Coordinates of N, CA, C and O in Angstrom, one line a residue:
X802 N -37.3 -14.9 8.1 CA -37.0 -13.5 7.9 C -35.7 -13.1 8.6 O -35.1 -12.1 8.1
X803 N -35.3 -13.7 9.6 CA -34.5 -13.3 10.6 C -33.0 -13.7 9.3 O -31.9 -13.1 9.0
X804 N -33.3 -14.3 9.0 CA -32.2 -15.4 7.9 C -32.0 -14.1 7.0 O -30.9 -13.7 7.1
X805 N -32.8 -13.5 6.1 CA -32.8 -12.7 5.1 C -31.7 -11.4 5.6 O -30.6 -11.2 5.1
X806 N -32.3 -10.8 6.6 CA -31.9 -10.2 7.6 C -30.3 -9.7 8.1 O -29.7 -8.6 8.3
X807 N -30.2 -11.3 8.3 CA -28.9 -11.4 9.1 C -27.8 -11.3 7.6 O -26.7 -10.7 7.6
X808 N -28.4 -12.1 6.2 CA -27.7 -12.1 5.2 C -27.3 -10.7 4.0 O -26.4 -10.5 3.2
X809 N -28.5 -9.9 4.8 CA -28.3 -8.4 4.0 C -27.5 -7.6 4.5 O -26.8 -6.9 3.8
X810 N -27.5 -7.6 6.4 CA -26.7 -7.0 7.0 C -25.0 -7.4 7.1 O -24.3 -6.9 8.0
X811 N -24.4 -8.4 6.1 CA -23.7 -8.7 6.4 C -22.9 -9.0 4.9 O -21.8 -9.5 4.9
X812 N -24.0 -8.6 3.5 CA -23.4 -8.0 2.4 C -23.6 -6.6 2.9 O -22.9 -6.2 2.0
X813 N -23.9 -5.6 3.5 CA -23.9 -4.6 3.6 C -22.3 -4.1 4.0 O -21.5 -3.4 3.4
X814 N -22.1 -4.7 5.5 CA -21.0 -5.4 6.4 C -19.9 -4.9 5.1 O -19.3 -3.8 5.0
X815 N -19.8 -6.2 4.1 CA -19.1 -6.4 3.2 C -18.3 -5.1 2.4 O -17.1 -4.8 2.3
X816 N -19.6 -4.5 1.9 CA -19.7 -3.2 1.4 C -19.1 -2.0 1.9 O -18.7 -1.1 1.3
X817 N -19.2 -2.1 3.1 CA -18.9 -1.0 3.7 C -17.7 -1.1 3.9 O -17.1 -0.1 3.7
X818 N -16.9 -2.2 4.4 CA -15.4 -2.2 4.7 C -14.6 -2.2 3.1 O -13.4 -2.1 2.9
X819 N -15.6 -2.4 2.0 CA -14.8 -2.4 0.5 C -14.9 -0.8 0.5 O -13.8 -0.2 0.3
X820 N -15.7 -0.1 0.6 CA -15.8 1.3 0.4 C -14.4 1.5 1.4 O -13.2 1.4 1.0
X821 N -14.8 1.8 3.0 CA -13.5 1.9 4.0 C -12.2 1.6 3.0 O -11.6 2.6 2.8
X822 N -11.7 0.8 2.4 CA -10.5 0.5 1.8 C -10.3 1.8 0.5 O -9.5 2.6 0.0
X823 N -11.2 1.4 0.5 CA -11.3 3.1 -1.2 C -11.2 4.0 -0.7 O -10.5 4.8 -1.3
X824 N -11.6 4.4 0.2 CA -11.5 5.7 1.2 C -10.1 5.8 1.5 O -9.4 6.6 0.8
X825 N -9.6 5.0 2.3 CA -8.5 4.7 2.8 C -7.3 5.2 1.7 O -6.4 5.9 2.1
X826 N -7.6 4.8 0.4 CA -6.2 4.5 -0.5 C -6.3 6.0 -1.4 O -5.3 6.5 -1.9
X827 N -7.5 6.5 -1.4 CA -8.1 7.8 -1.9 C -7.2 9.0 -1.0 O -6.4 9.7 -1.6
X828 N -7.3 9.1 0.4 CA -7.0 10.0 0.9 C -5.3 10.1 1.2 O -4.7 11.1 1.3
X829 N -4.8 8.3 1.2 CA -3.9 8.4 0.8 C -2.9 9.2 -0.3 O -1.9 9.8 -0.2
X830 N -3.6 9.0 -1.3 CA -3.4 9.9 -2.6 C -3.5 11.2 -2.6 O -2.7 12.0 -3.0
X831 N -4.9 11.6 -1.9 CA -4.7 13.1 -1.7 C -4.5 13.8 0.0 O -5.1 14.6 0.8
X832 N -3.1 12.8 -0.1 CA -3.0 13.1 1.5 C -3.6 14.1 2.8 O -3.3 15.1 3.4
X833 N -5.0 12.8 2.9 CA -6.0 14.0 3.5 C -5.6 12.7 5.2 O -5.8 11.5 5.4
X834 N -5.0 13.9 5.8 CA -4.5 13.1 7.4 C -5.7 12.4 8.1 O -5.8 11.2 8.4
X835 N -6.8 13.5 8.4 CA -7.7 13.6 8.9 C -8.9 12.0 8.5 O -9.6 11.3 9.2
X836 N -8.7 12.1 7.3 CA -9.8 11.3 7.1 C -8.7 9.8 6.8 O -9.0 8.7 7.1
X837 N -7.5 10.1 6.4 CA -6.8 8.8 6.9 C -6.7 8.1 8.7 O -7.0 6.9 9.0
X838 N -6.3 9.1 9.5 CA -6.8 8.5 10.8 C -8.1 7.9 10.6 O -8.1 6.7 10.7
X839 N -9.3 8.6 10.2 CA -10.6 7.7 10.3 C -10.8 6.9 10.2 O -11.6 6.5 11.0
X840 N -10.1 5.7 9.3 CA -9.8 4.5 8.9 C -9.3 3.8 9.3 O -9.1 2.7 8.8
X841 N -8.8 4.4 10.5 CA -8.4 3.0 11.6 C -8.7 3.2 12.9 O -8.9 4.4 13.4
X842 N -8.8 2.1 13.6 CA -9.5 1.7 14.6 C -8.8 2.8 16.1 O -7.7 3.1 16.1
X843 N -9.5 3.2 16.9 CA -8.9 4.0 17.9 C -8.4 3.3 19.1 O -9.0 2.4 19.6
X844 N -7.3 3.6 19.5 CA -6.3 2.7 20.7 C -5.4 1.6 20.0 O -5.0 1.6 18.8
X845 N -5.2 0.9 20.8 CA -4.1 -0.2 20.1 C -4.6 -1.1 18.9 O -5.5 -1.9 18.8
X846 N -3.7 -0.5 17.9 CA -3.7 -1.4 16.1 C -2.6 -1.8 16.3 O -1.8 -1.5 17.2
X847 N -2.4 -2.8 14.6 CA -1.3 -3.4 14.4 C -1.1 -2.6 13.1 O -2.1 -2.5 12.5
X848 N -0.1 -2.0 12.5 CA 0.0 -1.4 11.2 C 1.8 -1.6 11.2 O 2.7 -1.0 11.8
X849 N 1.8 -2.9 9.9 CA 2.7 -2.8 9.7 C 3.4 -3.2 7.9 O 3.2 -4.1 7.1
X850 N 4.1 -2.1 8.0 CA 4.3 -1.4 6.8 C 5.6 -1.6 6.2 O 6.0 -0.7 5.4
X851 N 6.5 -2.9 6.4 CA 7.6 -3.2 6.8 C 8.9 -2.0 6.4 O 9.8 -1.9 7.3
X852 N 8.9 -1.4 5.4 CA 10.4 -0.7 5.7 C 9.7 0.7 6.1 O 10.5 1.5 6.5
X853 N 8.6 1.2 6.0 CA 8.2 2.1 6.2 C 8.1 2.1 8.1 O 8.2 3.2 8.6
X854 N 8.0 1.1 8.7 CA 8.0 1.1 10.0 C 6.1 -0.1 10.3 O 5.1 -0.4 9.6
X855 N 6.5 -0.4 11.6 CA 5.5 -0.8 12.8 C 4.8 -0.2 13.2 O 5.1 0.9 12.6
X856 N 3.9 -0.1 13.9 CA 3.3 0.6 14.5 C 2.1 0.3 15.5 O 1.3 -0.4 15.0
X857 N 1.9 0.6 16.7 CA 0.6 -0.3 17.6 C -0.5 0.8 17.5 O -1.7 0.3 17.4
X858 N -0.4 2.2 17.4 CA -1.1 3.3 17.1 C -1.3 4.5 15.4 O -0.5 4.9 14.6
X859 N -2.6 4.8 15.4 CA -2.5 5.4 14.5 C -1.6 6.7 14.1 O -0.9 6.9 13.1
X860 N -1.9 7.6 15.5 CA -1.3 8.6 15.7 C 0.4 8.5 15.0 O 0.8 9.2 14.2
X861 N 1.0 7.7 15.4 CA 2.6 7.3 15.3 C 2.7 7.0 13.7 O 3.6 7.4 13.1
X862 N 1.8 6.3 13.1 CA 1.7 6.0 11.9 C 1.7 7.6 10.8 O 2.4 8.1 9.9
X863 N 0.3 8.0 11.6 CA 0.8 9.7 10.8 C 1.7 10.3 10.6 O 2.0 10.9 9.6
X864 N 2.3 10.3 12.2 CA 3.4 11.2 11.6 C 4.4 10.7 11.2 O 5.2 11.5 11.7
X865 N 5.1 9.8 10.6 CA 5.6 9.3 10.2 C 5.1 9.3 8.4 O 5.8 9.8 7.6
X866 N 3.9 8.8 8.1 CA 3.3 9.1 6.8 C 3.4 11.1 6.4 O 3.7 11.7 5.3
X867 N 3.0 11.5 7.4 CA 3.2 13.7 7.2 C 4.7 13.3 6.3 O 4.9 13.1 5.1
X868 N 5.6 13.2 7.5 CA 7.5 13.2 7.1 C 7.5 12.6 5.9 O 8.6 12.7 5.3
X869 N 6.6 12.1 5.4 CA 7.4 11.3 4.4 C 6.7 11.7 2.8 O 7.3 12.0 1.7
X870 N 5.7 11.7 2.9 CA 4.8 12.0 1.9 C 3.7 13.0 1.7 O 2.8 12.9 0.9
X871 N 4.0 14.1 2.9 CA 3.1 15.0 2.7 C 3.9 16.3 2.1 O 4.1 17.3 2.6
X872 N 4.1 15.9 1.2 CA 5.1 17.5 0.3 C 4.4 17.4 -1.5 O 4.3 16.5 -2.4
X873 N 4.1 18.7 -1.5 CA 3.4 18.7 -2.9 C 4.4 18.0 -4.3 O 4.0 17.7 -5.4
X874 N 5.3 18.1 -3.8 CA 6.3 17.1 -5.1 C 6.4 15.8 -4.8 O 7.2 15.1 -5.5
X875 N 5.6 15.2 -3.8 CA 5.3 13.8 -4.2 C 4.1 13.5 -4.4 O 3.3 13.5 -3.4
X876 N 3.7 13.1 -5.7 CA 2.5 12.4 -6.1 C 1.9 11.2 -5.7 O 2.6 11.0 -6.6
X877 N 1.5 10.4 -5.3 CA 1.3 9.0 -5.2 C -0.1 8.9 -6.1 O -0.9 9.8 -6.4
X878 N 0.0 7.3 -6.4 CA -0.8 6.8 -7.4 C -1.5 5.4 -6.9 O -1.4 4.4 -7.6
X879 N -2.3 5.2 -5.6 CA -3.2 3.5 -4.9 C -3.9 3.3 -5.8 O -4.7 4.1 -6.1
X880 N -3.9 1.9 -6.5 CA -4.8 1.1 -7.3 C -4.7 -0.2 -6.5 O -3.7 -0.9 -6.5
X881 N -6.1 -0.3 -5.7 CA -6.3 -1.3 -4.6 C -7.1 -1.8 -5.6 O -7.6 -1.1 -6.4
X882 N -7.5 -3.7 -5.5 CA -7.7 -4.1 -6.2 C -8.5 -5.7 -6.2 O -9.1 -5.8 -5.1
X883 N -8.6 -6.6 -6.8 CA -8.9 -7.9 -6.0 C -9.1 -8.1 -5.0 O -8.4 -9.0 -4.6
X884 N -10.1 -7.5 -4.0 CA -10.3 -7.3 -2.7 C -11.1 -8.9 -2.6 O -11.8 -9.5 -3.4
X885 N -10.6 -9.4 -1.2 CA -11.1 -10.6 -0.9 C -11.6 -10.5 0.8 O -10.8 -10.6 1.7
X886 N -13.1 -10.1 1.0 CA -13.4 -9.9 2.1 C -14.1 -10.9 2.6 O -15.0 -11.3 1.9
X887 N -13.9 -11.5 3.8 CA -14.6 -12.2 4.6 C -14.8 -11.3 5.6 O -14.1 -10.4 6.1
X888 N -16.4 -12.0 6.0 CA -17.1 -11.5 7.1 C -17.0 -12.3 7.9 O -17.3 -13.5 7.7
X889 N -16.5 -11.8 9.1 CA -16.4 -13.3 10.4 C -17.4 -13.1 11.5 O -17.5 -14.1 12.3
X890 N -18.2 -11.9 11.7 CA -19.4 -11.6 12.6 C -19.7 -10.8 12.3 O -19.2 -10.4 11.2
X891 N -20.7 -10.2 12.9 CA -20.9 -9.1 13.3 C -20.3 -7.8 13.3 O -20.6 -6.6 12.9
X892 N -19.2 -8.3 14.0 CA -18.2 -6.7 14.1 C -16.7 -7.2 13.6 O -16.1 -6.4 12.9
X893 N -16.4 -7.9 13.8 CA -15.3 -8.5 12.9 C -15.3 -8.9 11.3 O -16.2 -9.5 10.8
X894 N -14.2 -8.6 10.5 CA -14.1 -9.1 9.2 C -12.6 -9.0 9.0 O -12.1 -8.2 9.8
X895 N -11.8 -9.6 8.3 CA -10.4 -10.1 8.1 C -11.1 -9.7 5.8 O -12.2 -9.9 5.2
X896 N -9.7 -9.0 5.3 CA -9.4 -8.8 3.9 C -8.2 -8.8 3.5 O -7.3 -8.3 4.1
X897 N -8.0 -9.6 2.1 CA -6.6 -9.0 1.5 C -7.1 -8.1 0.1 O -8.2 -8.2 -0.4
X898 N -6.3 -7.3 -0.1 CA -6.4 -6.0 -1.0 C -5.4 -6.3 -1.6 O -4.4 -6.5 -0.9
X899 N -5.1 -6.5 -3.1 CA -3.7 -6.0 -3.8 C -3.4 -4.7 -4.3 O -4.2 -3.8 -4.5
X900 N -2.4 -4.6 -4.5 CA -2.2 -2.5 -4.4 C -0.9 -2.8 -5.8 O -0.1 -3.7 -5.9
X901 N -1.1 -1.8 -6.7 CA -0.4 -1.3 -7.5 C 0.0 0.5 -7.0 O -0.8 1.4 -7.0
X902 N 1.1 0.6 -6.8 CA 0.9 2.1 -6.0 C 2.7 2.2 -7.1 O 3.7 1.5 -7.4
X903 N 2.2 3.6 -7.4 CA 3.1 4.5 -8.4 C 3.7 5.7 -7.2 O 2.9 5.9 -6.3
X904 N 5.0 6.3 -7.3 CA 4.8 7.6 -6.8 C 6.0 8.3 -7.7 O 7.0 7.6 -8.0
X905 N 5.8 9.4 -7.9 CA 6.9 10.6 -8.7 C 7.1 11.4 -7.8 O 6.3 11.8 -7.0
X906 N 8.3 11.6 -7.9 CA 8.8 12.9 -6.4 C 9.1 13.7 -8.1 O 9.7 13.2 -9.0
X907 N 8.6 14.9 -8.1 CA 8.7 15.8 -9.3 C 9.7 16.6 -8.9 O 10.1 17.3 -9.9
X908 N 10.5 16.9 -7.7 CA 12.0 17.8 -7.6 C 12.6 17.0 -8.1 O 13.4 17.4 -8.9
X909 N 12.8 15.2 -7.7 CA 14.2 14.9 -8.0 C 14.4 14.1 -9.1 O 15.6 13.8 -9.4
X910 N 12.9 13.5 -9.8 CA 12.5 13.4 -10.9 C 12.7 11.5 -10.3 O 13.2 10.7 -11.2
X911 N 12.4 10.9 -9.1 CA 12.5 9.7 -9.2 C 10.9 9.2 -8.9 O 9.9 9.7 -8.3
X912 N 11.3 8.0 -9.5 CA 10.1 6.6 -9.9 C 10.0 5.4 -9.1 O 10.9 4.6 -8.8
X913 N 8.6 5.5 -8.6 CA 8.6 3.9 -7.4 C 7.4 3.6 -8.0 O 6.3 4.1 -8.2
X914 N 8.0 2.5 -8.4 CA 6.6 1.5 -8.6 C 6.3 0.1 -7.8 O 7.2 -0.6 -7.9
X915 N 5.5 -0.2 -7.2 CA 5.3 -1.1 -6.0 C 4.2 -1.8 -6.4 O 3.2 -1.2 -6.9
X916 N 4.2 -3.3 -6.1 CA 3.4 -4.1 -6.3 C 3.2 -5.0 -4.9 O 4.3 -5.2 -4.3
X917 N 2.2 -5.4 -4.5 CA 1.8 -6.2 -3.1 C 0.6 -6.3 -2.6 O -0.4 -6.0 -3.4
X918 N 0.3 -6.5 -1.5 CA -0.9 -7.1 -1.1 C -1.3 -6.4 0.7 O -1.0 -6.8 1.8
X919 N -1.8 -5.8 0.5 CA -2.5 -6.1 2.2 C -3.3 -7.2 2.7 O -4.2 -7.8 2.0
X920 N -3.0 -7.5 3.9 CA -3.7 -8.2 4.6 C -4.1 -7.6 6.0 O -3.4 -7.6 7.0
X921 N -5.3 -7.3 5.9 CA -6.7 -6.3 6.9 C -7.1 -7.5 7.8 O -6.8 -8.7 7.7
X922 N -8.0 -6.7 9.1 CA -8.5 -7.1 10.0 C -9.4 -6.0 10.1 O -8.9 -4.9 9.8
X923 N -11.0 -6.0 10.6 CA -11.4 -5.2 10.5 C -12.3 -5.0 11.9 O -12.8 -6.0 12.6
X924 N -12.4 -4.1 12.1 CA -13.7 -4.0 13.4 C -14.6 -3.2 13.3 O -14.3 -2.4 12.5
X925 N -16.1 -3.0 14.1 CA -17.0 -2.5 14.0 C -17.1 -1.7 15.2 O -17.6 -2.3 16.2
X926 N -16.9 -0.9 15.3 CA -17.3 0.4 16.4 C -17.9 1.4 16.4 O -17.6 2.3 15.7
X927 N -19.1 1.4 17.3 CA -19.9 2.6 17.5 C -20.4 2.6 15.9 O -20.5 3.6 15.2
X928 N -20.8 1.3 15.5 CA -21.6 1.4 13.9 C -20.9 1.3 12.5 O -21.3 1.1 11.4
X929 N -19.7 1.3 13.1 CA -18.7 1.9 11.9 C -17.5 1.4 11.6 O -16.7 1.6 12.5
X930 N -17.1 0.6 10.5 CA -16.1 -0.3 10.5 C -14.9 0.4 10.2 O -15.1 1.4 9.6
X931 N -13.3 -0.1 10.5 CA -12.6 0.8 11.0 C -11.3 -0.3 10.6 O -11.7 -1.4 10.4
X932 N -10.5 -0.1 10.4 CA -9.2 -1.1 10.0 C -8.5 -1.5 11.8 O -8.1 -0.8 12.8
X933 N -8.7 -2.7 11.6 CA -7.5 -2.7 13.0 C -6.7 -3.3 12.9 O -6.3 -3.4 14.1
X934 N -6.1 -3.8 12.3 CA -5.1 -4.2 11.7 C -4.2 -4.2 10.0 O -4.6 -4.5 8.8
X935 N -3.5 -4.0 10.2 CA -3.0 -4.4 8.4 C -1.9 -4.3 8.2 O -1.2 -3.4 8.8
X936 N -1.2 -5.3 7.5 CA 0.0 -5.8 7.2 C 0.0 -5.6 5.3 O -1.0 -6.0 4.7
X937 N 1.3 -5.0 4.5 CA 2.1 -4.6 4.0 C 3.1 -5.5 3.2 O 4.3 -5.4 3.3
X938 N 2.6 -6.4 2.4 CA 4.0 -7.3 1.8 C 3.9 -6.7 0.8 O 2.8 -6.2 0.6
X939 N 4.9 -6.5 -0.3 CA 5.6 -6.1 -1.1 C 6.3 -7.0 -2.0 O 7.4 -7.6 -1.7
X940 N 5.5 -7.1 -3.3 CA 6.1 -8.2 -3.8 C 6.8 -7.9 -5.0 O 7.1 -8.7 -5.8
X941 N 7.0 -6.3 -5.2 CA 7.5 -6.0 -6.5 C 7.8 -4.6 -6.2 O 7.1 -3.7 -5.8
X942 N 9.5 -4.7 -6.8 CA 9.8 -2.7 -6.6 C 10.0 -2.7 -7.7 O 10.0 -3.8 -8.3
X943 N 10.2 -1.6 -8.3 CA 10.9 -1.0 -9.2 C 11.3 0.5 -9.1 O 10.3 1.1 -9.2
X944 N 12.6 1.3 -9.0 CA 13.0 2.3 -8.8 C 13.7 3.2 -9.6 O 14.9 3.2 -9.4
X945 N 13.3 4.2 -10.6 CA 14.0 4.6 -11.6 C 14.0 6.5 -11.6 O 13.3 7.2 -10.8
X946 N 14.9 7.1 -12.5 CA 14.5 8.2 -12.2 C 14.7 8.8 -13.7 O 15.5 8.5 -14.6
X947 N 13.6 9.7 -13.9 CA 13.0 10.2 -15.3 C 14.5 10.8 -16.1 O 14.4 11.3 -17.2

């Protein structure tokens, strides 16, 4: 029974950090700050986002995400995707995510289309799994304007 147990809590595990990712890419979209902090881990993270910047903290990551994409004439478009989650304990889990992400700036009438992959680290705190790491490769631009 302990077996059954340990195997349900750990597709659950699974589930919850696939949801965490949809959340994550959702609020990105509707740049909701608040519930994007949520999704990562509190104190020192790894987020790195390569031209967008590094980062060891969430806080630093926001504001830098506010400056850049919190204005009603940029749309963005996350289609996260092929999610490949391993569970490594308990409170640890490591994922890669691939991302189709669109964005239209409607003042200046320009087009980003971006293809790539995350690669996640995940932790369990106080119940609740949390991003603690993620890394950013970029395997496709395209930049045009309407």
């Amino acid at each position: 029974m302990d077996e059954i147990l340990a195997r349900l809590q750990r597709l659950e595990d699974i589930e919850a950090i696939r949801k965490l990712k949809a959340r994550y890419l959702h609020a990105c979209d509707r740049k909701q700050i608040d519930v994007i902090r949520d999704c990562f881990a509190a104190g020192t993270i790894v987020i790195d986002y390569g031209a967008i910047g590094c980062f060891d903290n969430r806080e630093d990551f926001l504001r830098v995400y506010q400056e850049k994409a919190c204005h009603p004439e940029v749309i963005d478009i996350h289609h996260g995707h092929n999610e490949q989650i391993e569970w490594l304990s308990p409170s640890a889990a490591s994922g890669i995510f691939d991302l189709f992400f669109y964005q239209i700036d409607t003042r200046t009438g320009m087009l980003i289309q971006l293809g790539g992959y995350y690669e996640d680290q995940f932790r369990k705190q106080d119940g609740q799994w949390a991003i603690s790491s993620t890394r950013f490769v970029v395997t496709s631009t395209v930049v045009s304007n309407v």
